[in-house]
Short mmCIF file of C-alpha atoms in Angstrom, two decimals:
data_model
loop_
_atom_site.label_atom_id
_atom_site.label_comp_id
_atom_site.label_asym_id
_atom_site.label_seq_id
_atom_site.Cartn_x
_atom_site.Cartn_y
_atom_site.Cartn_z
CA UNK A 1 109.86 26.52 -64.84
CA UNK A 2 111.58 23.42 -63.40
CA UNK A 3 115.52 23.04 -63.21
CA UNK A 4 117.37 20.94 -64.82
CA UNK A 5 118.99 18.32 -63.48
CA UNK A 6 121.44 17.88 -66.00
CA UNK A 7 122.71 21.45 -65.21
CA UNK A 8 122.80 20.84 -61.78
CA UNK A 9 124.99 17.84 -62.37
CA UNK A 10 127.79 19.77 -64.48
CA UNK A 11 127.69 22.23 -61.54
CA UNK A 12 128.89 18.77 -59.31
CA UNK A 13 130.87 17.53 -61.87
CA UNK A 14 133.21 20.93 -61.81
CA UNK A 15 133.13 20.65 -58.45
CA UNK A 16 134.83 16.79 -58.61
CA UNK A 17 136.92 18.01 -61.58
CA UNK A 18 138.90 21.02 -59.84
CA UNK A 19 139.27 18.42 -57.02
CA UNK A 20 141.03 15.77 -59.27
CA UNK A 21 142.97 18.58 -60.70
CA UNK A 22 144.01 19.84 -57.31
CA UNK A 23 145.49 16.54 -56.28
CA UNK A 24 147.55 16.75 -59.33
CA UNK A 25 145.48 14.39 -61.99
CA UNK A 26 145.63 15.53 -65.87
CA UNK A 27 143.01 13.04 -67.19
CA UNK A 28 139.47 11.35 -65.71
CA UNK A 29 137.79 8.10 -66.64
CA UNK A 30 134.06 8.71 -66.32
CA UNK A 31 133.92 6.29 -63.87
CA UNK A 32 136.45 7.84 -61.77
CA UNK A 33 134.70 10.99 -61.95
CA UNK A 34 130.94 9.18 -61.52
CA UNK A 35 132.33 7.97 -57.79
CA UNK A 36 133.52 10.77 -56.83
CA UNK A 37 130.23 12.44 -57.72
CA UNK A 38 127.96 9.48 -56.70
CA UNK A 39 126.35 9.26 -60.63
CA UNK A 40 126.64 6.79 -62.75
CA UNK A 41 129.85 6.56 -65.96
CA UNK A 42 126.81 6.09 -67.98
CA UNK A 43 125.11 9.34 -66.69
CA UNK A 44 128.26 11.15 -66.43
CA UNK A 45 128.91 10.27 -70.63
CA UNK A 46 125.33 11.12 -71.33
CA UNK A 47 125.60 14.51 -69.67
CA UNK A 48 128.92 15.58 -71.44
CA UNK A 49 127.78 14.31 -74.74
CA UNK A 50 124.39 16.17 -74.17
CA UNK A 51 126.70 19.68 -73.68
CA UNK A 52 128.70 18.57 -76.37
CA UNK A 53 131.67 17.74 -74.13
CA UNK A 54 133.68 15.16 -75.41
CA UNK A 55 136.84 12.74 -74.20
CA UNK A 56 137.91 9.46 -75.88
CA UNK A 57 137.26 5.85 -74.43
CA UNK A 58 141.03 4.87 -74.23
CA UNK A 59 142.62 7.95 -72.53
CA UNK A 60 139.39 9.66 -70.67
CA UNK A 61 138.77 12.99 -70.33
CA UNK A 62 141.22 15.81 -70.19
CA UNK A 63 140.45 17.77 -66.80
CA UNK A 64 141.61 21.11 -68.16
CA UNK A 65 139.89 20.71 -71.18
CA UNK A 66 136.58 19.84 -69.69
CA UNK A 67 136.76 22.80 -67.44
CA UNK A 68 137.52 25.19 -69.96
CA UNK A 69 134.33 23.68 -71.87
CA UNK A 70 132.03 24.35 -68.72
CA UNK A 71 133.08 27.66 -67.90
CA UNK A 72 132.05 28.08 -71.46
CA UNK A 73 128.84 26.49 -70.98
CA UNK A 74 128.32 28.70 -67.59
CA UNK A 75 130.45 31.72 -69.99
CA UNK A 76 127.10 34.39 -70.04
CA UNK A 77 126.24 33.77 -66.14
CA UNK A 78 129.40 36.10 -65.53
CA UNK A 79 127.75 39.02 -67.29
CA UNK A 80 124.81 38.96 -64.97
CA UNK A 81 124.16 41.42 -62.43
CA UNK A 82 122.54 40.17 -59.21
CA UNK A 83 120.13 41.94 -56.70
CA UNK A 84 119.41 41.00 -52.95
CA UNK A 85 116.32 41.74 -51.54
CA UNK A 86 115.85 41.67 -47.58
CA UNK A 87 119.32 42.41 -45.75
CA UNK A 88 118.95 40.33 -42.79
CA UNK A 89 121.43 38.17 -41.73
CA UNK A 90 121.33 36.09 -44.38
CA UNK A 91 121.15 38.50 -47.55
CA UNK A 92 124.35 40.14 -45.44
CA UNK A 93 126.37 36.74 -45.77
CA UNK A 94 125.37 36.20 -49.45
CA UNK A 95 126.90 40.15 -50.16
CA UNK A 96 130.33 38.52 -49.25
CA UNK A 97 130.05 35.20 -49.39
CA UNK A 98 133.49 33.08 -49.31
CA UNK A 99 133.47 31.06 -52.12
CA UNK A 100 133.19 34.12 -54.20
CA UNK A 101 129.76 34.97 -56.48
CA UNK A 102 132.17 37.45 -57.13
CA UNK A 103 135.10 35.31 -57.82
CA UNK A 104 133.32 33.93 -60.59
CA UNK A 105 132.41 37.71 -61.12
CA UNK A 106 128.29 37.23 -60.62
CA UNK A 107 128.26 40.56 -59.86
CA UNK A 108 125.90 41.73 -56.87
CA UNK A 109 125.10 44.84 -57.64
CA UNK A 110 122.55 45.77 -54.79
CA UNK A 111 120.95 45.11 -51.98
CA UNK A 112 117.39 46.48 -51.05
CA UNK A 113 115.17 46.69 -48.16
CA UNK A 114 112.39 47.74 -45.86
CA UNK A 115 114.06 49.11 -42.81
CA UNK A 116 115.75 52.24 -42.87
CA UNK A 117 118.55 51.89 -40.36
CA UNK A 118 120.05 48.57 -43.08
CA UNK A 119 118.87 51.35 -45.99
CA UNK A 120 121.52 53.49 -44.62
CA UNK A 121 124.13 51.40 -44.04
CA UNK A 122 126.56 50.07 -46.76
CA UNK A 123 127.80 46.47 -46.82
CA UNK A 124 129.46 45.16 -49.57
CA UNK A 125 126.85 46.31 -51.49
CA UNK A 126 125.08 49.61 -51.54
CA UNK A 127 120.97 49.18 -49.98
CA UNK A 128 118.32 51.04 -50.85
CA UNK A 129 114.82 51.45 -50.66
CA UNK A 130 112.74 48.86 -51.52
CA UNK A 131 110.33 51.23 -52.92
CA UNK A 132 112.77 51.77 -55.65
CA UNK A 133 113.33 47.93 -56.39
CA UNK A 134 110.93 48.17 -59.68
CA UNK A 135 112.33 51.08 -61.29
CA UNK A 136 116.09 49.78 -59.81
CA UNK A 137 115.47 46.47 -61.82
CA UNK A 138 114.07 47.93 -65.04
CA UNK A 139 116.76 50.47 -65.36
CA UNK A 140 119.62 48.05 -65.25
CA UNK A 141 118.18 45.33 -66.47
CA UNK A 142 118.12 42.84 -63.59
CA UNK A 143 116.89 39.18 -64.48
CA UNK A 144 117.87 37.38 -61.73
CA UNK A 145 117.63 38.59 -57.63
CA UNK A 146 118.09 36.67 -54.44
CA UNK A 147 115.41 36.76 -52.02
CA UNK A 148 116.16 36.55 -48.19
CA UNK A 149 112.57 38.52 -47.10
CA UNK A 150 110.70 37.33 -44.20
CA UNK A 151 108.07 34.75 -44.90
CA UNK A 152 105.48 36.90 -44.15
CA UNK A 153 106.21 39.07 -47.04
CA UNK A 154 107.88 36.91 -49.45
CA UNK A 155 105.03 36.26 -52.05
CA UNK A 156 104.60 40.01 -52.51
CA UNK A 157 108.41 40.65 -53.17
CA UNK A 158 108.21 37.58 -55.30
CA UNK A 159 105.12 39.56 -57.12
CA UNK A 160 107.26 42.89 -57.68
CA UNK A 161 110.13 41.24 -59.01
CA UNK A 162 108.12 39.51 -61.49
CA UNK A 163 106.04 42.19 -62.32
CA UNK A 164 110.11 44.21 -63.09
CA UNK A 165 110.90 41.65 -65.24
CA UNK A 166 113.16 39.26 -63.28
CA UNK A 167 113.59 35.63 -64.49
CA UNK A 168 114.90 33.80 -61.80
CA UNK A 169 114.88 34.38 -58.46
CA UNK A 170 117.07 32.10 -55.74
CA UNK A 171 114.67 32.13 -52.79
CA UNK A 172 115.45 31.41 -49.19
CA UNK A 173 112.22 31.78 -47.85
CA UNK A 174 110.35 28.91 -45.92
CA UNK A 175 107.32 29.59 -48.45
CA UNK A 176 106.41 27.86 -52.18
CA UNK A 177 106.35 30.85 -54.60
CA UNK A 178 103.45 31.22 -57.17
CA UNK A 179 105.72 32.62 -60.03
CA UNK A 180 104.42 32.48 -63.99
CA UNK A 181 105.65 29.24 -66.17
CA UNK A 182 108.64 31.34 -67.45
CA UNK A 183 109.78 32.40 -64.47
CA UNK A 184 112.37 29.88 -62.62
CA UNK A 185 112.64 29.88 -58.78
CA UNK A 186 115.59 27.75 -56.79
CA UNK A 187 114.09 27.36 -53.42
CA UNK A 188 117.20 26.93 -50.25
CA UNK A 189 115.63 26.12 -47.23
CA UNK A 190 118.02 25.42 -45.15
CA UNK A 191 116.24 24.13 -42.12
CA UNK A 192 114.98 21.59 -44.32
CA UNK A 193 118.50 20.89 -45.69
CA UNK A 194 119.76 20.57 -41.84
CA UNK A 195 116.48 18.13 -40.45
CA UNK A 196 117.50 15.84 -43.73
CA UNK A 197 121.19 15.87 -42.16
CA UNK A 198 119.97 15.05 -38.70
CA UNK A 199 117.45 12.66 -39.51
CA UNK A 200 119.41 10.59 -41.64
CA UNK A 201 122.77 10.67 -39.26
CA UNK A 202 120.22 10.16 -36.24
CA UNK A 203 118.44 7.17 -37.37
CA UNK A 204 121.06 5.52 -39.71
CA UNK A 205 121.83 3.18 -36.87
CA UNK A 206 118.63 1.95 -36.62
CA UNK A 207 118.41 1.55 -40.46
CA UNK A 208 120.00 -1.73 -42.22
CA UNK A 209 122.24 -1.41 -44.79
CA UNK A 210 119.55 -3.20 -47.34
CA UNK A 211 116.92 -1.06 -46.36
CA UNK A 212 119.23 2.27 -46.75
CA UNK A 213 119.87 0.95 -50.16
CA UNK A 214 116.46 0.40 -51.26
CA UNK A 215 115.82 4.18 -50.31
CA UNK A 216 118.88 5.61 -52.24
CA UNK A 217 117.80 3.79 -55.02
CA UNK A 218 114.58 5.82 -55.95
CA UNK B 1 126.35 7.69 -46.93
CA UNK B 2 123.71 8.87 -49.23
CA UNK B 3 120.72 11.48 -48.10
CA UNK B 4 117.57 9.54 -48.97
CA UNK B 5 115.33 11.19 -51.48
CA UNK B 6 112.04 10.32 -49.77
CA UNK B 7 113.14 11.82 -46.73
CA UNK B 8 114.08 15.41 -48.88
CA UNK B 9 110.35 14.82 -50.86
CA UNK B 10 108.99 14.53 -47.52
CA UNK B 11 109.85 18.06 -46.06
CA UNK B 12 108.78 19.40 -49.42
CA UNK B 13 105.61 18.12 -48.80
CA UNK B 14 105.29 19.32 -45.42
CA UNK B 15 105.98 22.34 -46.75
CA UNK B 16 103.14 22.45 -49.22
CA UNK B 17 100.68 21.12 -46.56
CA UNK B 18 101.52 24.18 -43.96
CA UNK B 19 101.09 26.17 -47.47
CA UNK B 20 97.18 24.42 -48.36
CA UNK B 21 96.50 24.44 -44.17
CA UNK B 22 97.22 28.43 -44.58
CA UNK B 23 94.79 28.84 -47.58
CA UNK B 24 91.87 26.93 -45.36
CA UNK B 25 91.53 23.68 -46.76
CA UNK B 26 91.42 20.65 -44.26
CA UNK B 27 92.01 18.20 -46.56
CA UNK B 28 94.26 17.34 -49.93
CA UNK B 29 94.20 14.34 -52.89
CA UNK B 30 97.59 13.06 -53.88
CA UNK B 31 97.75 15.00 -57.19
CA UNK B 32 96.62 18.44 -55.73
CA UNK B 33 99.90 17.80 -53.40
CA UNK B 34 101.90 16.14 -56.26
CA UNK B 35 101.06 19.36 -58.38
CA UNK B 36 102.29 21.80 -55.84
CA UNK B 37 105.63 19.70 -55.12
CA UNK B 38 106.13 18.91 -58.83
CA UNK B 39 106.12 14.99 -58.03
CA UNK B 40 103.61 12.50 -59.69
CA UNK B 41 100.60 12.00 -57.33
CA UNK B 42 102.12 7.98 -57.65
CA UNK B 43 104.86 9.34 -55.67
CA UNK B 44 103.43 10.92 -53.03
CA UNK B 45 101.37 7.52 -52.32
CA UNK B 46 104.23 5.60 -52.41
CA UNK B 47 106.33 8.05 -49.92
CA UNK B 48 103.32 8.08 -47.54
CA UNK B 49 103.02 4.50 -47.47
CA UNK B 50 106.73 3.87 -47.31
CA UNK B 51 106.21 5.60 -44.08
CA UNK B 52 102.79 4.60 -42.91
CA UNK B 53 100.92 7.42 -43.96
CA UNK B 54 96.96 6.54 -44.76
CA UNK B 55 94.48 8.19 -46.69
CA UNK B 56 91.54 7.18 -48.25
CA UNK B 57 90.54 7.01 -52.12
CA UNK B 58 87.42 8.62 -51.78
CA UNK B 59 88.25 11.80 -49.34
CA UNK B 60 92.04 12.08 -49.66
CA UNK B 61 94.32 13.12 -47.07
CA UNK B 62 93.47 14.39 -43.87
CA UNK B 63 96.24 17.35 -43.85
CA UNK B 64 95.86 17.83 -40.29
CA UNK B 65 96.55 14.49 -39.65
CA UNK B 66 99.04 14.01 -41.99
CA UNK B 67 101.51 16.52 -40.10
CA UNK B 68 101.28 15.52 -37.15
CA UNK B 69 102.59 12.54 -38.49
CA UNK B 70 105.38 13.99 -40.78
CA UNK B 71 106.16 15.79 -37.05
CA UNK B 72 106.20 12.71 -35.80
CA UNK B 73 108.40 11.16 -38.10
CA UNK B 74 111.21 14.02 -37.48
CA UNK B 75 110.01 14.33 -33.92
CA UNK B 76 113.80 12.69 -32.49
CA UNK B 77 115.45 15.53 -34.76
CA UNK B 78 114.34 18.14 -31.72
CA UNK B 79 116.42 16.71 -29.44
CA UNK B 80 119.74 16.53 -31.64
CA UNK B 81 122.38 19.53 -30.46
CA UNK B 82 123.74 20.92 -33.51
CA UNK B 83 127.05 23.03 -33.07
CA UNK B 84 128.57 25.65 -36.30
CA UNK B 85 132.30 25.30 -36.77
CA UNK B 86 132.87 28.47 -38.31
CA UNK B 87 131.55 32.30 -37.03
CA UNK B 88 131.65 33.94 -40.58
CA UNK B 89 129.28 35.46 -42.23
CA UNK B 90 127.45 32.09 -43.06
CA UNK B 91 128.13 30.63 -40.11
CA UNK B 92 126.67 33.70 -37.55
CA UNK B 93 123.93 34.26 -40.02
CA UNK B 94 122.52 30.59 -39.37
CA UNK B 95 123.02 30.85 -35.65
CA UNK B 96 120.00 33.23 -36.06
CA UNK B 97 118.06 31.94 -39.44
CA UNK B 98 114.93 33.42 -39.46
CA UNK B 99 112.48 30.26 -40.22
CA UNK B 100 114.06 28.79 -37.29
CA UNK B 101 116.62 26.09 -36.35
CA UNK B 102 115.32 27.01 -33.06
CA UNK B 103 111.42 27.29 -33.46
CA UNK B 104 111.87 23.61 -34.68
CA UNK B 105 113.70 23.21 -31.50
CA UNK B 106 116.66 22.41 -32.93
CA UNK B 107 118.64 23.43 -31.30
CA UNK B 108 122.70 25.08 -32.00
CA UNK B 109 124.40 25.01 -28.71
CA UNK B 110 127.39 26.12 -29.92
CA UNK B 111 129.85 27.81 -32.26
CA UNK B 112 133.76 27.21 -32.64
CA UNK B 113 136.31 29.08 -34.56
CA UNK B 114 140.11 30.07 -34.50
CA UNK B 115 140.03 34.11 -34.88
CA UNK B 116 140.10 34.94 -31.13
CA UNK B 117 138.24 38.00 -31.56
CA UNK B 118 135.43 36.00 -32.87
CA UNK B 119 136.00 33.36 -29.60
CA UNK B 120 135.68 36.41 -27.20
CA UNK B 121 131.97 37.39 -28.66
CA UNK B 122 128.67 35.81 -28.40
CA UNK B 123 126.65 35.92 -31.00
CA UNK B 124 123.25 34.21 -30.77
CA UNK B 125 125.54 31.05 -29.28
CA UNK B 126 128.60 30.79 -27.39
CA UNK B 127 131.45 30.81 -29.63
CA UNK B 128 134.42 28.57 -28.09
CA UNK B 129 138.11 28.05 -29.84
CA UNK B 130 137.95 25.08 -31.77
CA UNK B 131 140.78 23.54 -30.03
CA UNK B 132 138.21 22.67 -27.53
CA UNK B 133 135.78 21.49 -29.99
CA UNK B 134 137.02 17.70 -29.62
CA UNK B 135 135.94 17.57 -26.10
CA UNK B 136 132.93 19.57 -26.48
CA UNK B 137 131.53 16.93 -29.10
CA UNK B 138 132.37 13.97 -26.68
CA UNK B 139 131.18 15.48 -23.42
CA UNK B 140 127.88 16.51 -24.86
CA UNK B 141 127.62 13.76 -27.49
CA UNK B 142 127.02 16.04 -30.54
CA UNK B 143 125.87 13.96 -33.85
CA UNK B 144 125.77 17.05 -36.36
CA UNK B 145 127.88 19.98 -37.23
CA UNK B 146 127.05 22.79 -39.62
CA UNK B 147 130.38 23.63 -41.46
CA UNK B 148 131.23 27.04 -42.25
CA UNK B 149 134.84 27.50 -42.66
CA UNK B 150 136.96 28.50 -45.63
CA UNK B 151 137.93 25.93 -48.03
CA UNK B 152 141.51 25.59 -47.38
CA UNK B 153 140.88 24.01 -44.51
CA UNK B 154 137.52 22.23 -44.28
CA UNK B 155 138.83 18.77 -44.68
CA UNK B 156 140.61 19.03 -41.67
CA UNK B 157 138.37 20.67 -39.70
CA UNK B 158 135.56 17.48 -40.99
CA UNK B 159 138.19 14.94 -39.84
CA UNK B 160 138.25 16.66 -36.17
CA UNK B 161 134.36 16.29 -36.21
CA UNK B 162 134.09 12.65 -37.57
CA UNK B 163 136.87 11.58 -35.15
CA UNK B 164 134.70 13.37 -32.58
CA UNK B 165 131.87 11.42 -33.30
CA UNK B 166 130.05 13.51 -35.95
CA UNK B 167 127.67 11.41 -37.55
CA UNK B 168 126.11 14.28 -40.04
CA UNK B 169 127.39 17.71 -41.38
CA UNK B 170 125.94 20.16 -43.58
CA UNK B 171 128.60 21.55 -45.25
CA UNK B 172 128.78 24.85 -46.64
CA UNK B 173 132.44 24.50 -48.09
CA UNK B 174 132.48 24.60 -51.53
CA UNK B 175 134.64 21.25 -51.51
CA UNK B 176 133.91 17.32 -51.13
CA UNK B 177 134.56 16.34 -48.32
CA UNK B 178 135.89 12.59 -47.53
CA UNK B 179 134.26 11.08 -44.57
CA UNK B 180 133.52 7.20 -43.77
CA UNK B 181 130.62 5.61 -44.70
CA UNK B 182 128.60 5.79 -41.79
CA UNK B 183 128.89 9.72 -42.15
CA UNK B 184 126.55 12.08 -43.90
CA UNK B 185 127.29 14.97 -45.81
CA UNK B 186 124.63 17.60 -47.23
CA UNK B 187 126.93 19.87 -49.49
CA UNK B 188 125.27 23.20 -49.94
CA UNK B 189 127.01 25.00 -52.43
CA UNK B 190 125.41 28.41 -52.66
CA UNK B 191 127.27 29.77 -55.44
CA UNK B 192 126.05 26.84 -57.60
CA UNK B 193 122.80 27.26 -56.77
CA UNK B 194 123.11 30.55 -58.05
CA UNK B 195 125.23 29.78 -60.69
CA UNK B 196 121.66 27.30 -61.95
CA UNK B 197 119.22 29.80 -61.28
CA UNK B 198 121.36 32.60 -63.89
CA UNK B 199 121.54 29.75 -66.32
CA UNK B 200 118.23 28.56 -66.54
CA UNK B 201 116.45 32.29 -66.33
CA UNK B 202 119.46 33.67 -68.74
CA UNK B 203 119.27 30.90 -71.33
CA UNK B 204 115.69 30.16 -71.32
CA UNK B 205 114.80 32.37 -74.25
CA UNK B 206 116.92 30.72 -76.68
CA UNK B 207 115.35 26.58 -75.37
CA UNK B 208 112.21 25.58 -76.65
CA UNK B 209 109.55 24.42 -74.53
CA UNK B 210 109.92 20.41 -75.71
CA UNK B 211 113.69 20.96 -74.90
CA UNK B 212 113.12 21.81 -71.42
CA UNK B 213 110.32 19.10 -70.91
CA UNK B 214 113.21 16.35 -72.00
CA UNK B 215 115.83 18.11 -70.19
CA UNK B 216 114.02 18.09 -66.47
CA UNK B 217 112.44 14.78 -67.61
CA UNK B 218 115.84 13.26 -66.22
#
């Protein structure tokens, strides 16, 4: 299952929206708010009207308003409970991550993994075994689980969690995931995320302005 | 400055080519790689040629071939020093990410942050106060800076780096940053990525299929 882009553009628009609010604005034209998040008015006013978010053309939209309508929209994510699988450094950071998955109370739950020195240990969430992932997920109902395994092993986790019943899986492993249609996987790879950043501020001098344009544009 | 799609489609494909390599195949057509990336086969012709890529209509792509080039294309990106500003959780956790900054060769030379207990350890990297962090970036002409740091005060910490000379960050601060134009920011926002994958897995019950084909149709 693909995502959406439209979703992921509500997510940016919040983003721009608790911004404006923060440096004391009430009310945003949509092509204040299409700067700031480098979309189009016209994409900006298809997107709200497609989640049923509405302003008016004279006076714009009403910040607090329009927040209050996407924390609707996002309303059911809060009731989800979240599994990590593979405590390495990375599923460690994600257990207390700043910005707060639990701020906005998605509620990790637990962690699991292989190695029984992390097993024993508590971080901010309790480990356990991954042997008891399946019957951990089926119990409580898990849909959705973050996976931080090595890439070695990541299409079997990916296999196990599927097989339990999760949904949607956010997966930080180097490696494409064979998942079924109904199944939706966000892959983060962040060393791909960081060459994009180092490429681009590397070679931008080299690169006219035209030519940088062209490329935005696809 | 905007990150150029083509460049982000390219990594994905290099990514699905190590994948196909792995399973034994020497060579690929445009739509077996377009099917595995989820991009018309149109699109991966025009990305290779945008970038001097060859095949031929009869056998394909030569996937050997074809990342040696794609290595080649990113093959200045191994020589870029890349210092974290910010030893949290996030920040120590990618100064030892598994699918390697460093097996790329890319390499982190250095961390910065204010807590002095966290200045007085090394992690994977020195860690250094980040009153020193203006100098450092000068001396050793650093283009790119992973940002790790709370919220509060990332804009201030961003203007440090792009007076320094930072030409791209990755920012992990769940905030826009403002930088010049010749700057580039990659905002990864973790908790939104999250925040999509609940959604989509959550609400995908209740959307029929033709709904979701228009909706990632975008």
């Amino acid at each position: 299952m693909l995502i959406k882009k439209n979703v992921k553009r509500l997510l940016l628009y919040r983003l721009c929206l608790v911004k404006f609010r923060e440096m004391g604005f009430k009310r945003v034209y949509s092509y204040n708010l299409g700067h700031e998040a480098g979309v189009s008015a016209e994409q900006i006013r298809k997107d709200f009207s497609h989640f049923k978010i509405t302003g008016n053309k004279k006076g714009g939209y009403d910040i607090e308003s329009v927040l209050e309508k996407l924390n609707y929209i996002f309303r059911k994510n809060e009731l989800q409970k979240v599994i990590i699988v593979g405590m390495g450094n990375i599923g460690r950071a994600l257990s207390h991550y700043e910005c707060g998955f639990t701020v906005r109370r998605q509620y990790i739950v637990a962690g699991f993994d292989i190695d029984p020195v992390k097993i024993k240990k508590t971080y901010n969430v309790p480990v356990y075994d991954m042997r008891s992932m399946d019957e951990y997920i089926r119990t409580n109902n898990i849909q959705v689980a973050i996976m931080a395994v090595p890439s070695i092993s990541a299409q079997e986790v990916c296999t196990i969690l599927v097989d339990a019943g999760i949904k949607g899986i956010m997966n930080f492993s180097p490696v494409l995931l064979q998942v079924p249609e109904n199944v939706i996987v966000n892959n983060i790879n962040l060393c791909d995320e960081l060459e994009i950043v180092i490429y681009t501020a590397v070679n931008s001098n080299s690169i006219n302005e035209a030519m940088i344009d062209n490329l935005t544009r696809d």
